[in-house]
Coordinates of N, CA and C in Angstrom, one line a residue:
Chain A
G137 N 6.1 5.8 -17.9 CA 6.4 5.5 -16.5 C 5.2 6.0 -15.7
Q138 N 5.3 5.7 -14.4 CA 4.2 6.1 -13.5 C 4.9 7.0 -12.5
N139 N 4.2 8.1 -12.2 CA 4.7 9.1 -11.3 C 3.6 9.6 -10.4
I140 N 3.8 9.6 -9.1 CA 2.8 10.2 -8.2 C 3.5 11.1 -7.2
D141 N 3.1 12.3 -7.1 CA 3.8 13.3 -6.3 C 2.9 13.8 -5.2
Q142 N 3.4 13.9 -4.0 CA 2.7 14.5 -2.9 C 3.7 15.1 -2.0
P143 N 3.3 16.1 -1.1 CA 4.3 16.7 -0.3 C 4.9 15.7 0.7
T144 N 6.1 15.9 1.1 CA 6.8 15.0 2.1 C 6.2 15.1 3.5
E145 N 6.0 16.3 4.0 CA 5.6 16.5 5.3 C 4.6 17.7 5.4
M146 N 3.7 17.7 6.4 CA 2.8 18.8 6.7 C 2.6 18.8 8.2
T147 N 2.4 20.0 8.7 CA 2.1 20.2 10.1 C 0.8 21.0 10.2
A148 N -0.1 20.6 11.1 CA -1.3 21.3 11.3 C -1.7 21.2 12.8
T149 N -2.6 22.1 13.2 CA -3.0 22.2 14.6 C -4.3 21.4 14.8
E150 N -4.4 20.9 16.0 CA -5.6 20.1 16.4 C -6.8 21.0 16.2
G151 N -7.9 20.4 15.7 CA -9.1 21.1 15.4 C -9.2 21.8 14.1
A152 N -8.1 22.0 13.4 CA -8.0 22.7 12.1 C -8.4 21.8 11.0
I153 N -8.2 22.4 9.8 CA -8.5 21.6 8.5 C -7.1 21.6 7.7
V154 N -6.9 20.4 7.1 CA -5.7 20.3 6.3 C -6.0 19.7 5.0
Q155 N -5.3 20.1 4.0 CA -5.5 19.6 2.6 C -4.2 19.0 2.1
I156 N -4.2 17.8 1.8 CA -3.0 17.1 1.3 C -3.2 16.8 -0.2
N157 N -2.3 17.4 -1.0 CA -2.5 17.3 -2.5 C -1.7 16.2 -3.1
C158 N -2.1 15.7 -4.2 CA -1.5 14.6 -4.9 C -1.7 14.9 -6.4
T159 N -0.6 14.8 -7.2 CA -0.7 14.8 -8.6 C -0.1 13.5 -9.2
Y160 N -0.6 13.1 -10.3 CA -0.2 11.8 -10.9 C -0.1 11.9 -12.4
Q161 N 0.9 11.2 -12.9 CA 1.0 10.9 -14.3 C 1.2 9.4 -14.5
T162 N 0.2 8.8 -15.0 CA 0.3 7.3 -15.2 C -0.1 6.9 -16.6
S163 N 0.2 5.7 -16.9 CA 0.0 5.2 -18.3 C -1.5 5.1 -18.5
G164 N -2.3 4.9 -17.5 CA -3.7 4.8 -17.6 C -4.3 5.2 -16.2
F165 N -5.6 5.1 -16.1 CA -6.3 5.5 -14.9 C -7.5 4.7 -14.6
N166 N -7.6 4.0 -13.5 CA -8.8 3.3 -13.1 C -9.1 3.5 -11.6
G167 N -8.8 4.7 -11.1 CA -9.2 5.0 -9.8 C -8.0 5.5 -8.9
L168 N -8.3 6.3 -8.0 CA -7.3 6.9 -7.1 C -7.7 6.6 -5.7
F169 N -6.8 6.2 -4.8 CA -7.1 5.8 -3.5 C -6.2 6.7 -2.5
W170 N -6.8 6.9 -1.3 CA -6.0 7.4 -0.2 C -6.0 6.4 0.9
Y171 N -4.8 6.2 1.4 CA -4.6 5.3 2.6 C -4.0 6.0 3.7
Q172 N -4.2 5.6 4.9 CA -3.6 6.1 6.1 C -2.7 5.1 6.7
Q173 N -1.5 5.5 7.1 CA -0.5 4.5 7.6 C 0.1 5.1 8.9
H174 N -0.1 4.5 10.0 CA 0.6 4.9 11.2 C 2.0 4.2 11.2
A175 N 2.9 4.8 11.9 CA 4.2 4.2 11.9 C 4.3 2.8 12.4
G176 N 4.9 2.0 11.6 CA 5.1 0.5 11.9 C 3.9 -0.3 11.7
E177 N 2.9 0.3 11.1 CA 1.6 -0.5 10.8 C 1.3 -0.5 9.3
A178 N 0.4 -1.4 9.0 CA 0.0 -1.5 7.6 C -1.0 -0.4 7.2
P179 N -1.0 0.0 6.0 CA -1.9 1.0 5.5 C -3.4 0.6 5.7
T180 N -4.3 1.6 5.9 CA -5.7 1.3 6.0 C -6.4 2.2 5.0
F181 N -7.4 1.7 4.3 CA -8.1 2.4 3.3 C -8.9 3.6 3.8
L182 N -8.8 4.7 3.1 CA -9.6 5.9 3.5 C -10.7 6.2 2.5
S183 N -10.2 6.3 1.2 CA -11.2 6.8 0.2 C -10.8 6.3 -1.2
Y184 N -11.8 6.4 -2.1 CA -11.6 5.9 -3.5 C -12.4 6.9 -4.4
N185 N -11.7 7.4 -5.4 CA -12.3 8.3 -6.4 C -12.0 7.7 -7.8
V186 N -13.0 7.5 -8.6 CA -12.8 7.1 -10.0 C -13.4 8.2 -10.9
L187 N -14.4 8.9 -10.4 CA -15.0 10.0 -11.2 C -14.6 11.3 -10.6
D188 N -14.7 12.4 -11.4 CA -14.4 13.7 -11.0 C -15.3 14.1 -9.9
G189 N -14.8 14.9 -8.9 CA -15.7 15.4 -7.9 C -15.2 15.1 -6.5
L190 N -16.1 15.4 -5.5 CA -15.7 15.3 -4.1 C -16.5 14.1 -3.5
E191 N -15.7 13.3 -2.8 CA -16.3 12.2 -2.0 C -16.2 12.5 -0.6
E192 N -17.3 12.5 0.2 CA -17.2 12.9 1.6 C -17.5 11.7 2.5
K193 N -16.7 11.5 3.5 CA -16.9 10.4 4.4 C -16.5 10.8 5.8
G194 N -17.4 11.4 6.5 CA -17.2 11.8 7.9 C -16.2 13.0 7.8
R195 N -15.1 13.0 8.6 CA -14.2 14.1 8.7 C -13.3 14.1 7.5
F196 N -13.3 13.1 6.7 CA -12.4 13.0 5.6 C -13.2 13.1 4.2
S197 N -12.6 13.9 3.4 CA -13.1 14.0 2.0 C -12.0 13.9 1.0
S198 N -12.3 13.4 -0.2 CA -11.3 13.3 -1.2 C -11.9 13.8 -2.5
F199 N -11.0 14.6 -3.3 CA -11.4 15.2 -4.5 C -10.6 14.7 -5.6
L200 N -11.2 14.6 -6.8 CA -10.4 14.1 -8.0 C -10.8 15.0 -9.2
S201 N -9.7 15.3 -10.0 CA -9.9 15.9 -11.3 C -9.0 15.1 -12.2
R202 N -9.6 14.3 -13.0 CA -8.9 13.4 -14.0 C -8.2 14.2 -15.0
S203 N -8.8 15.3 -15.5 CA -8.2 16.1 -16.6 C -6.9 16.7 -16.1
K204 N -6.8 17.1 -14.8 CA -5.6 17.7 -14.3 C -4.7 16.7 -13.6
G205 N -5.1 15.5 -13.5 CA -4.3 14.5 -12.8 C -4.0 14.9 -11.4
Y206 N -5.1 15.3 -10.7 CA -4.9 15.9 -9.4 C -6.0 15.4 -8.4
S207 N -5.6 15.2 -7.2 CA -6.5 14.8 -6.1 C -6.0 15.5 -4.9
Y208 N -7.0 15.7 -3.9 CA -6.6 16.1 -2.6 C -7.4 15.3 -1.6
L209 N -6.8 15.2 -0.4 CA -7.5 14.6 0.8 C -7.6 15.7 1.8
L210 N -8.9 15.9 2.2 CA -9.2 17.0 3.2 C -9.6 16.4 4.5
L211 N -8.9 16.8 5.5 CA -9.1 16.3 6.9 C -9.7 17.5 7.7
K212 N -10.8 17.3 8.3 CA -11.5 18.3 9.1 C -11.4 18.0 10.6
E213 N -11.5 19.0 11.4 CA -11.5 18.8 12.9 C -10.4 17.8 13.3
L214 N -9.2 18.2 12.9 CA -8.1 17.4 13.2 C -7.9 16.9 14.6
Q215 N -7.5 15.7 14.8 CA -7.3 15.1 16.1 C -5.8 14.6 16.1
M216 N -5.3 14.5 17.3 CA -3.9 14.1 17.5 C -3.7 12.7 16.8
K217 N -4.7 11.9 16.9 CA -4.6 10.5 16.3 C -4.5 10.5 14.8
D218 N -4.7 11.7 14.2 CA -4.6 11.8 12.7 C -3.2 11.9 12.3
S219 N -2.3 12.1 13.2 CA -0.8 12.1 12.9 C -0.5 10.8 12.3
A220 N -0.1 10.8 11.0 CA 0.2 9.5 10.3 C 0.8 9.9 8.9
S221 N 1.1 8.9 8.2 CA 1.4 9.2 6.8 C 0.2 8.9 5.9
Y222 N 0.0 9.7 4.9 CA -1.2 9.6 4.0 C -0.6 9.3 2.6
L223 N -1.1 8.1 2.1 CA -0.5 7.6 0.9 C -1.6 7.8 -0.2
C224 N -1.1 8.5 -1.3 CA -1.9 8.6 -2.5 C -1.6 7.5 -3.4
A225 N -2.5 6.8 -4.0 CA -2.2 5.6 -4.8 C -3.2 5.6 -6.0
V226 N -2.6 5.1 -7.1 CA -3.4 5.0 -8.3 C -3.4 3.6 -8.9
N227 N -4.5 3.2 -9.5 CA -4.6 2.0 -10.3 C -4.4 2.4 -11.7
P228 N -3.3 2.2 -12.3 CA -3.0 2.6 -13.7 C -3.7 1.8 -14.8
N229 N -4.5 0.8 -14.4 CA -5.3 0.0 -15.3 C -4.4 -0.6 -16.4
T230 N -3.2 -1.1 -16.0 CA -2.3 -1.8 -16.9 C -2.6 -3.3 -16.9
G231 N -3.6 -3.7 -16.3 CA -4.0 -5.1 -16.1 C -3.5 -5.6 -14.8
G232 N -4.2 -6.6 -14.2 CA -3.7 -7.2 -13.0 C -4.1 -6.4 -11.8
F233 N -4.8 -5.3 -11.9 CA -5.3 -4.6 -10.7 C -4.3 -4.0 -9.8
K234 N -3.0 -3.9 -10.3 CA -2.0 -3.4 -9.4 C -2.2 -2.0 -9.0
T235 N -1.7 -1.6 -7.9 CA -1.8 -0.2 -7.4 C -0.5 0.4 -7.1
I236 N -0.2 1.6 -7.6 CA 1.0 2.2 -7.4 C 0.9 3.3 -6.4
F237 N 1.9 3.4 -5.5 CA 1.7 4.3 -4.3 C 2.7 5.5 -4.5
G238 N 2.3 6.7 -4.1 CA 3.2 7.8 -3.9 C 4.0 7.6 -2.7
A239 N 4.9 8.5 -2.5 CA 5.9 8.4 -1.4 C 5.2 8.7 0.0
G240 N 4.0 9.3 0.0 CA 3.4 9.5 1.2 C 3.6 10.9 1.8
T241 N 2.7 11.4 2.5 CA 2.8 12.7 3.2 C 2.7 12.5 4.7
R242 N 3.7 12.8 5.4 CA 3.7 12.6 6.9 C 3.0 13.8 7.5
L243 N 1.9 13.6 8.1 CA 1.2 14.7 8.8 C 1.4 14.7 10.3
F244 N 1.8 15.8 10.8 CA 2.0 16.0 12.2 C 0.9 17.0 12.7
V245 N 0.2 16.5 13.7 CA -0.9 17.3 14.3 C -0.4 17.7 15.7
K246 N -0.3 19.0 15.9 CA 0.1 19.6 17.2 C -1.0 20.2 18.0
A247 N -0.8 20.2 19.3 CA -1.9 20.7 20.2 C -2.0 22.2 20.1
Chain B
G99 N -16.0 -7.7 7.4 CA -15.1 -7.0 6.5 C -14.0 -7.9 6.1
A100 N -13.2 -7.5 5.1 CA -12.1 -8.2 4.6 C -10.9 -8.2 5.6
V101 N -10.4 -9.3 5.9 CA -9.2 -9.4 6.8 C -8.1 -10.2 6.1
V102 N -6.9 -9.7 6.2 CA -5.7 -10.3 5.7 C -4.8 -10.6 6.8
S103 N -4.4 -11.8 7.0 CA -3.4 -12.2 8.0 C -2.1 -12.4 7.4
Q104 N -1.0 -11.8 8.0 CA 0.3 -12.0 7.6 C 1.2 -12.5 8.7
H105 N 2.0 -13.5 8.4 CA 2.8 -14.2 9.4 C 4.2 -14.6 8.8
P106 N 5.3 -14.4 9.5 CA 5.4 -13.8 10.9 C 5.4 -12.3 10.9
S107 N 5.1 -11.7 12.0 CA 5.1 -10.2 12.2 C 6.5 -9.7 12.1
W108 N 7.4 -10.5 12.7 CA 8.8 -10.0 12.6 C 9.7 -11.3 12.6
V109 N 10.8 -11.2 11.9 CA 11.7 -12.3 11.9 C 13.2 -11.8 11.8
I110 N 14.1 -12.4 12.5 CA 15.5 -12.2 12.4 C 16.2 -13.4 11.9
C111 N 17.0 -13.3 10.9 CA 17.7 -14.5 10.4 C 19.1 -14.1 10.1
K112 N 19.9 -15.2 9.9 CA 21.3 -15.0 9.5 C 21.4 -14.9 8.0
S113 N 22.5 -14.1 7.6 CA 22.7 -13.9 6.2 C 22.9 -15.3 5.5
G114 N 22.3 -15.5 4.4 CA 22.4 -16.7 3.6 C 21.3 -17.7 3.8
T115 N 20.5 -17.4 4.8 CA 19.3 -18.3 5.0 C 18.1 -17.8 4.2
S116 N 17.1 -18.6 4.2 CA 15.8 -18.2 3.5 C 14.7 -18.0 4.5
V117 N 13.8 -17.1 4.2 CA 12.7 -16.8 5.1 C 11.4 -16.8 4.3
K118 N 10.4 -17.5 4.8 CA 9.1 -17.5 4.2 C 8.1 -16.7 4.9
I119 N 7.4 -15.9 4.2 CA 6.3 -15.0 4.8 C 5.0 -15.5 4.2
E120 N 4.0 -15.7 5.0 CA 2.7 -16.1 4.6 C 1.7 -14.9 4.6
C121 N 0.8 -15.0 3.6 CA -0.3 -14.0 3.6 C -1.6 -14.7 3.3
R122 N -2.5 -14.6 4.2 CA -3.8 -15.3 4.1 C -5.0 -14.3 4.1
S123 N -5.9 -14.5 3.2 CA -7.2 -13.8 3.3 C -8.1 -14.7 4.1
L124 N -8.6 -14.1 5.2 CA -9.3 -15.0 6.2 C -10.8 -15.1 5.8
D125 N -11.4 -14.2 5.3 CA -12.9 -14.3 5.1 C -13.3 -13.9 3.7
F126 N -12.4 -14.0 2.8 CA -12.7 -13.8 1.4 C -11.7 -14.5 0.5
Q127 N -12.1 -14.7 -0.8 CA -11.1 -15.3 -1.7 C -10.4 -14.3 -2.5
A128 N -9.2 -14.5 -2.7 CA -8.3 -13.5 -3.4 C -7.6 -14.1 -4.5
T129 N -8.0 -14.0 -5.8 CA -7.3 -14.5 -6.9 C -6.0 -13.7 -7.1
T130 N -5.9 -12.5 -6.6 CA -4.8 -11.7 -6.8 C -4.3 -11.1 -5.5
M131 N -3.0 -11.3 -5.2 CA -2.4 -10.6 -4.0 C -1.2 -9.9 -4.4
F132 N -0.8 -8.9 -3.7 CA 0.3 -8.1 -4.0 C 1.3 -8.1 -2.9
W133 N 2.6 -8.1 -3.3 CA 3.7 -8.0 -2.3 C 4.4 -6.6 -2.4
Y134 N 4.5 -5.9 -1.3 CA 5.2 -4.6 -1.3 C 6.4 -4.7 -0.3
R135 N 7.3 -3.9 -0.5 CA 8.3 -3.7 0.6 C 8.4 -2.2 0.8
Q136 N 8.8 -1.9 2.1 CA 8.8 -0.5 2.5 C 10.0 -0.3 3.4
F137 N 10.9 0.6 2.9 CA 12.0 1.0 3.8 C 11.6 2.2 4.7
P138 N 12.3 2.4 5.8 CA 11.9 3.4 6.8 C 11.6 4.8 6.1
K139 N 10.5 5.4 6.5 CA 10.1 6.7 6.0 C 9.9 6.8 4.5
Q140 N 9.8 5.7 3.9 CA 9.5 5.6 2.4 C 8.2 5.0 2.2
S141 N 7.7 5.1 1.0 CA 6.4 4.5 0.7 C 6.5 3.1 0.2
L142 N 5.4 2.5 -0.1 CA 5.4 1.1 -0.5 C 5.9 0.9 -1.9
M143 N 6.8 0.0 -2.2 CA 7.2 -0.3 -3.5 C 6.7 -1.7 -3.9
L144 N 5.9 -1.7 -5.0 CA 5.3 -2.9 -5.4 C 6.4 -3.8 -5.9
M145 N 6.5 -5.1 -5.4 CA 7.5 -6.0 -5.8 C 6.9 -6.9 -6.9
A146 N 5.7 -7.5 -6.6 CA 5.1 -8.4 -7.5 C 3.7 -8.6 -7.3
T147 N 3.0 -9.1 -8.3 CA 1.6 -9.5 -8.3 C 1.5 -11.0 -8.2
S148 N 0.9 -11.5 -7.2 CA 0.7 -12.9 -7.1 C -0.6 -13.4 -7.6
N149 N -0.6 -14.3 -8.5 CA -1.8 -14.8 -9.2 C -2.1 -16.2 -8.8
E150 N -3.2 -16.5 -8.3 CA -3.6 -17.9 -7.9 C -3.5 -18.8 -9.1
G151 N -2.7 -19.9 -8.9 CA -2.6 -20.9 -9.9 C -1.7 -20.6 -11.1
S152 N -1.0 -19.5 -11.1 CA -0.1 -19.2 -12.2 C 1.1 -18.4 -11.6
K153 N 2.1 -18.1 -12.5 CA 3.3 -17.5 -12.1 C 3.0 -16.0 -11.7
A154 N 3.8 -15.6 -10.7 CA 3.7 -14.2 -10.3 C 4.3 -13.3 -11.4
T155 N 3.8 -12.1 -11.3 CA 4.3 -11.0 -12.2 C 5.2 -10.1 -11.4
Y156 N 6.4 -10.0 -11.8 CA 7.4 -9.2 -11.0 C 7.6 -7.8 -11.6
E157 N 7.8 -6.8 -10.8 CA 8.1 -5.5 -11.2 C 9.5 -5.4 -11.7
Q158 N 9.7 -4.4 -12.5 CA 11.1 -4.2 -13.1 C 12.1 -4.0 -11.9
G159 N 13.2 -4.7 -12.0 CA 14.2 -4.6 -11.0 C 14.1 -5.6 -9.8
V160 N 13.0 -6.3 -9.7 CA 12.8 -7.3 -8.6 C 13.3 -8.6 -9.2
E161 N 14.2 -9.3 -8.4 CA 14.7 -10.6 -8.8 C 13.8 -11.7 -8.5
K162 N 13.2 -12.3 -9.5 CA 12.2 -13.4 -9.2 C 12.9 -14.6 -8.6
D163 N 14.2 -14.8 -8.8 CA 14.8 -16.0 -8.2 C 15.1 -15.8 -6.8
K164 N 15.2 -14.5 -6.4 CA 15.5 -14.2 -5.0 C 14.2 -14.1 -4.2
F165 N 13.2 -13.6 -4.8 CA 11.9 -13.4 -4.1 C 10.9 -14.3 -4.7
L166 N 10.8 -15.5 -4.2 CA 9.9 -16.6 -4.7 C 8.5 -16.4 -4.2
I167 N 7.6 -16.4 -5.1 CA 6.2 -16.2 -4.7 C 5.4 -17.4 -5.2
N168 N 4.6 -17.9 -4.3 CA 3.7 -19.0 -4.6 C 2.3 -18.6 -4.1
H169 N 1.3 -18.9 -5.0 CA -0.1 -18.5 -4.7 C -0.9 -19.8 -5.0
A170 N -0.8 -20.7 -4.1 CA -1.3 -22.1 -4.4 C -2.8 -22.2 -4.2
S171 N -3.4 -21.3 -3.4 CA -4.9 -21.4 -3.2 C -5.4 -20.0 -3.3
L172 N -6.8 -19.9 -3.2 CA -7.5 -18.6 -3.3 C -7.3 -17.8 -2.0
T173 N -6.7 -18.4 -1.0 CA -6.6 -17.7 0.3 C -5.2 -17.6 0.8
L174 N -4.2 -18.1 0.1 CA -2.8 -18.1 0.6 C -1.8 -17.8 -0.5
S175 N -1.0 -16.8 -0.2 CA 0.2 -16.5 -1.0 C 1.4 -16.4 -0.1
T176 N 2.6 -16.9 -0.6 CA 3.8 -16.9 0.2 C 4.9 -16.2 -0.5
L177 N 5.7 -15.5 0.2 CA 6.9 -14.9 -0.3 C 8.1 -15.5 0.4
T178 N 9.0 -16.0 -0.3 CA 10.2 -16.6 0.2 C 11.4 -15.7 -0.2
V179 N 12.1 -15.1 0.8 CA 13.3 -14.4 0.5 C 14.5 -15.4 0.6
T180 N 15.1 -15.7 -0.6 CA 16.1 -16.7 -0.6 C 17.5 -16.1 -0.4
S181 N 18.4 -16.9 0.3 CA 19.7 -16.4 0.5 C 19.7 -14.9 1.0
A182 N 19.1 -14.7 2.0 CA 18.9 -13.3 2.5 C 20.2 -12.6 2.9
H183 N 20.3 -11.4 2.6 CA 21.4 -10.6 2.9 C 20.9 -9.3 3.7
P184 N 21.8 -8.7 4.4 CA 21.4 -7.5 5.2 C 20.6 -6.4 4.4
E185 N 21.0 -6.3 3.1 CA 20.2 -5.3 2.4 C 18.8 -5.7 2.1
D186 N 18.4 -6.9 2.4 CA 17.1 -7.4 2.2 C 16.2 -7.0 3.5
S187 N 16.9 -6.5 4.5 CA 16.1 -6.1 5.7 C 15.2 -5.0 5.3
S188 N 13.9 -5.3 5.6 CA 12.8 -4.3 5.2 C 11.5 -4.7 5.9
F189 N 10.5 -3.9 5.6 CA 9.2 -4.2 6.0 C 8.4 -4.7 4.8
Y190 N 8.0 -6.0 4.8 CA 7.3 -6.6 3.7 C 5.8 -6.6 4.0
I191 N 5.0 -6.1 3.1 CA 3.6 -6.1 3.4 C 2.8 -6.7 2.2
C192 N 1.9 -7.6 2.5 CA 1.1 -8.1 1.4 C -0.3 -7.5 1.4
S193 N -0.9 -7.5 0.3 CA -2.3 -7.0 0.3 C -3.1 -7.9 -0.7
A194 N -4.4 -7.9 -0.5 CA -5.3 -8.7 -1.4 C -6.4 -7.9 -1.8
R195 N -6.9 -8.2 -3.0 CA -8.0 -7.6 -3.6 C -9.2 -8.6 -3.5
R196 N -10.3 -8.2 -3.0 CA -11.4 -9.1 -2.8 C -12.0 -9.5 -4.1
Q197 N -12.1 -10.8 -4.4 CA -12.5 -11.3 -5.7 C -13.9 -10.8 -5.9
G198 N -14.1 -10.2 -7.1 CA -15.4 -9.7 -7.5 C -15.6 -8.3 -7.1
S199 N -14.7 -7.7 -6.4 CA -14.7 -6.3 -6.0 C -14.6 -5.4 -7.2
G200 N -15.6 -4.5 -7.3 CA -15.6 -3.5 -8.4 C -14.4 -2.6 -8.3
A201 N -14.3 -2.0 -7.2 CA -13.2 -1.0 -6.9 C -12.0 -1.9 -6.4
N202 N -10.9 -1.5 -6.9 CA -9.7 -2.3 -6.5 C -9.1 -1.9 -5.2
V203 N -10.0 -1.9 -4.2 CA -9.6 -1.5 -2.8 C -8.8 -2.7 -2.3
L204 N -7.6 -2.4 -1.7 CA -6.7 -3.4 -1.2 C -6.9 -3.5 0.3
T205 N -6.8 -4.7 0.8 CA -6.8 -4.9 2.2 C -5.4 -5.4 2.5
F206 N -4.7 -4.8 3.5 CA -3.4 -5.1 3.8 C -3.2 -6.0 5.0
G207 N -2.2 -6.8 4.9 CA -1.8 -7.5 6.1 C -1.0 -6.6 7.0
A208 N -0.7 -7.1 8.2 CA -0.1 -6.2 9.2 C 1.4 -6.0 8.9
G209 N 2.0 -6.7 8.0 CA 3.4 -6.5 7.6 C 4.3 -7.5 8.3
S210 N 5.4 -7.7 7.7 CA 6.5 -8.6 8.3 C 7.8 -7.8 8.3
R211 N 8.3 -7.6 9.5 CA 9.6 -6.9 9.5 C 10.7 -7.9 9.5
L212 N 11.5 -7.9 8.5 CA 12.7 -8.8 8.3 C 14.0 -8.1 8.6
T213 N 14.7 -8.7 9.5 CA 16.1 -8.2 9.8 C 17.1 -9.3 9.5
V214 N 18.0 -9.1 8.6 CA 19.0 -10.0 8.3 C 20.3 -9.6 8.9
L215 N 20.9 -10.5 9.7 CA 22.1 -10.2 10.4 C 23.4 -10.5 9.6

């Protein structure tokens, strides 16, 4: 089976740094994605990792360890608009390019 | 950039009727599209993979006769919820993978909120 775990909720302060963890157990692996989803809207792509290491893109960074089945999304200089759900997703490489999503982490940024 | 248009954005229908949702890739071709449903405060559950010119691949537990998927062209996939019931009320989101894209980054439509009375 496929299993992706991430915390349900997190709260952080404006201007701070927050790390959202994700662990996965899937039948295969062909990449891990992070998406941002504001309430009532569609998800938008944030990052993609297929090799071990850190990918940095502005205020957002994503890390992957394939041997540990682990990833994290790091958000720096938090802004109020970063309050959203962050979805960890994996392509298990079972054919057809499908992507499996975790339950999402709801991040609340407070002033 | 890749844009996916989904229509309608919201729909209210009576129990027993059928509802069709369209998903179009506007500026790229998509041989594969995906349909998800999302309940409030929950994540996206993959329902099926829509393949251009062939039958859709449904996930376990998803009734293919209830959720009809047609992918007649490289830019259009449709999801028809047949004989809708209140428990089918949900947020349905389509996504598309850009043909030839190395990374399987998905572009999502804006979603369709279905309410069945």
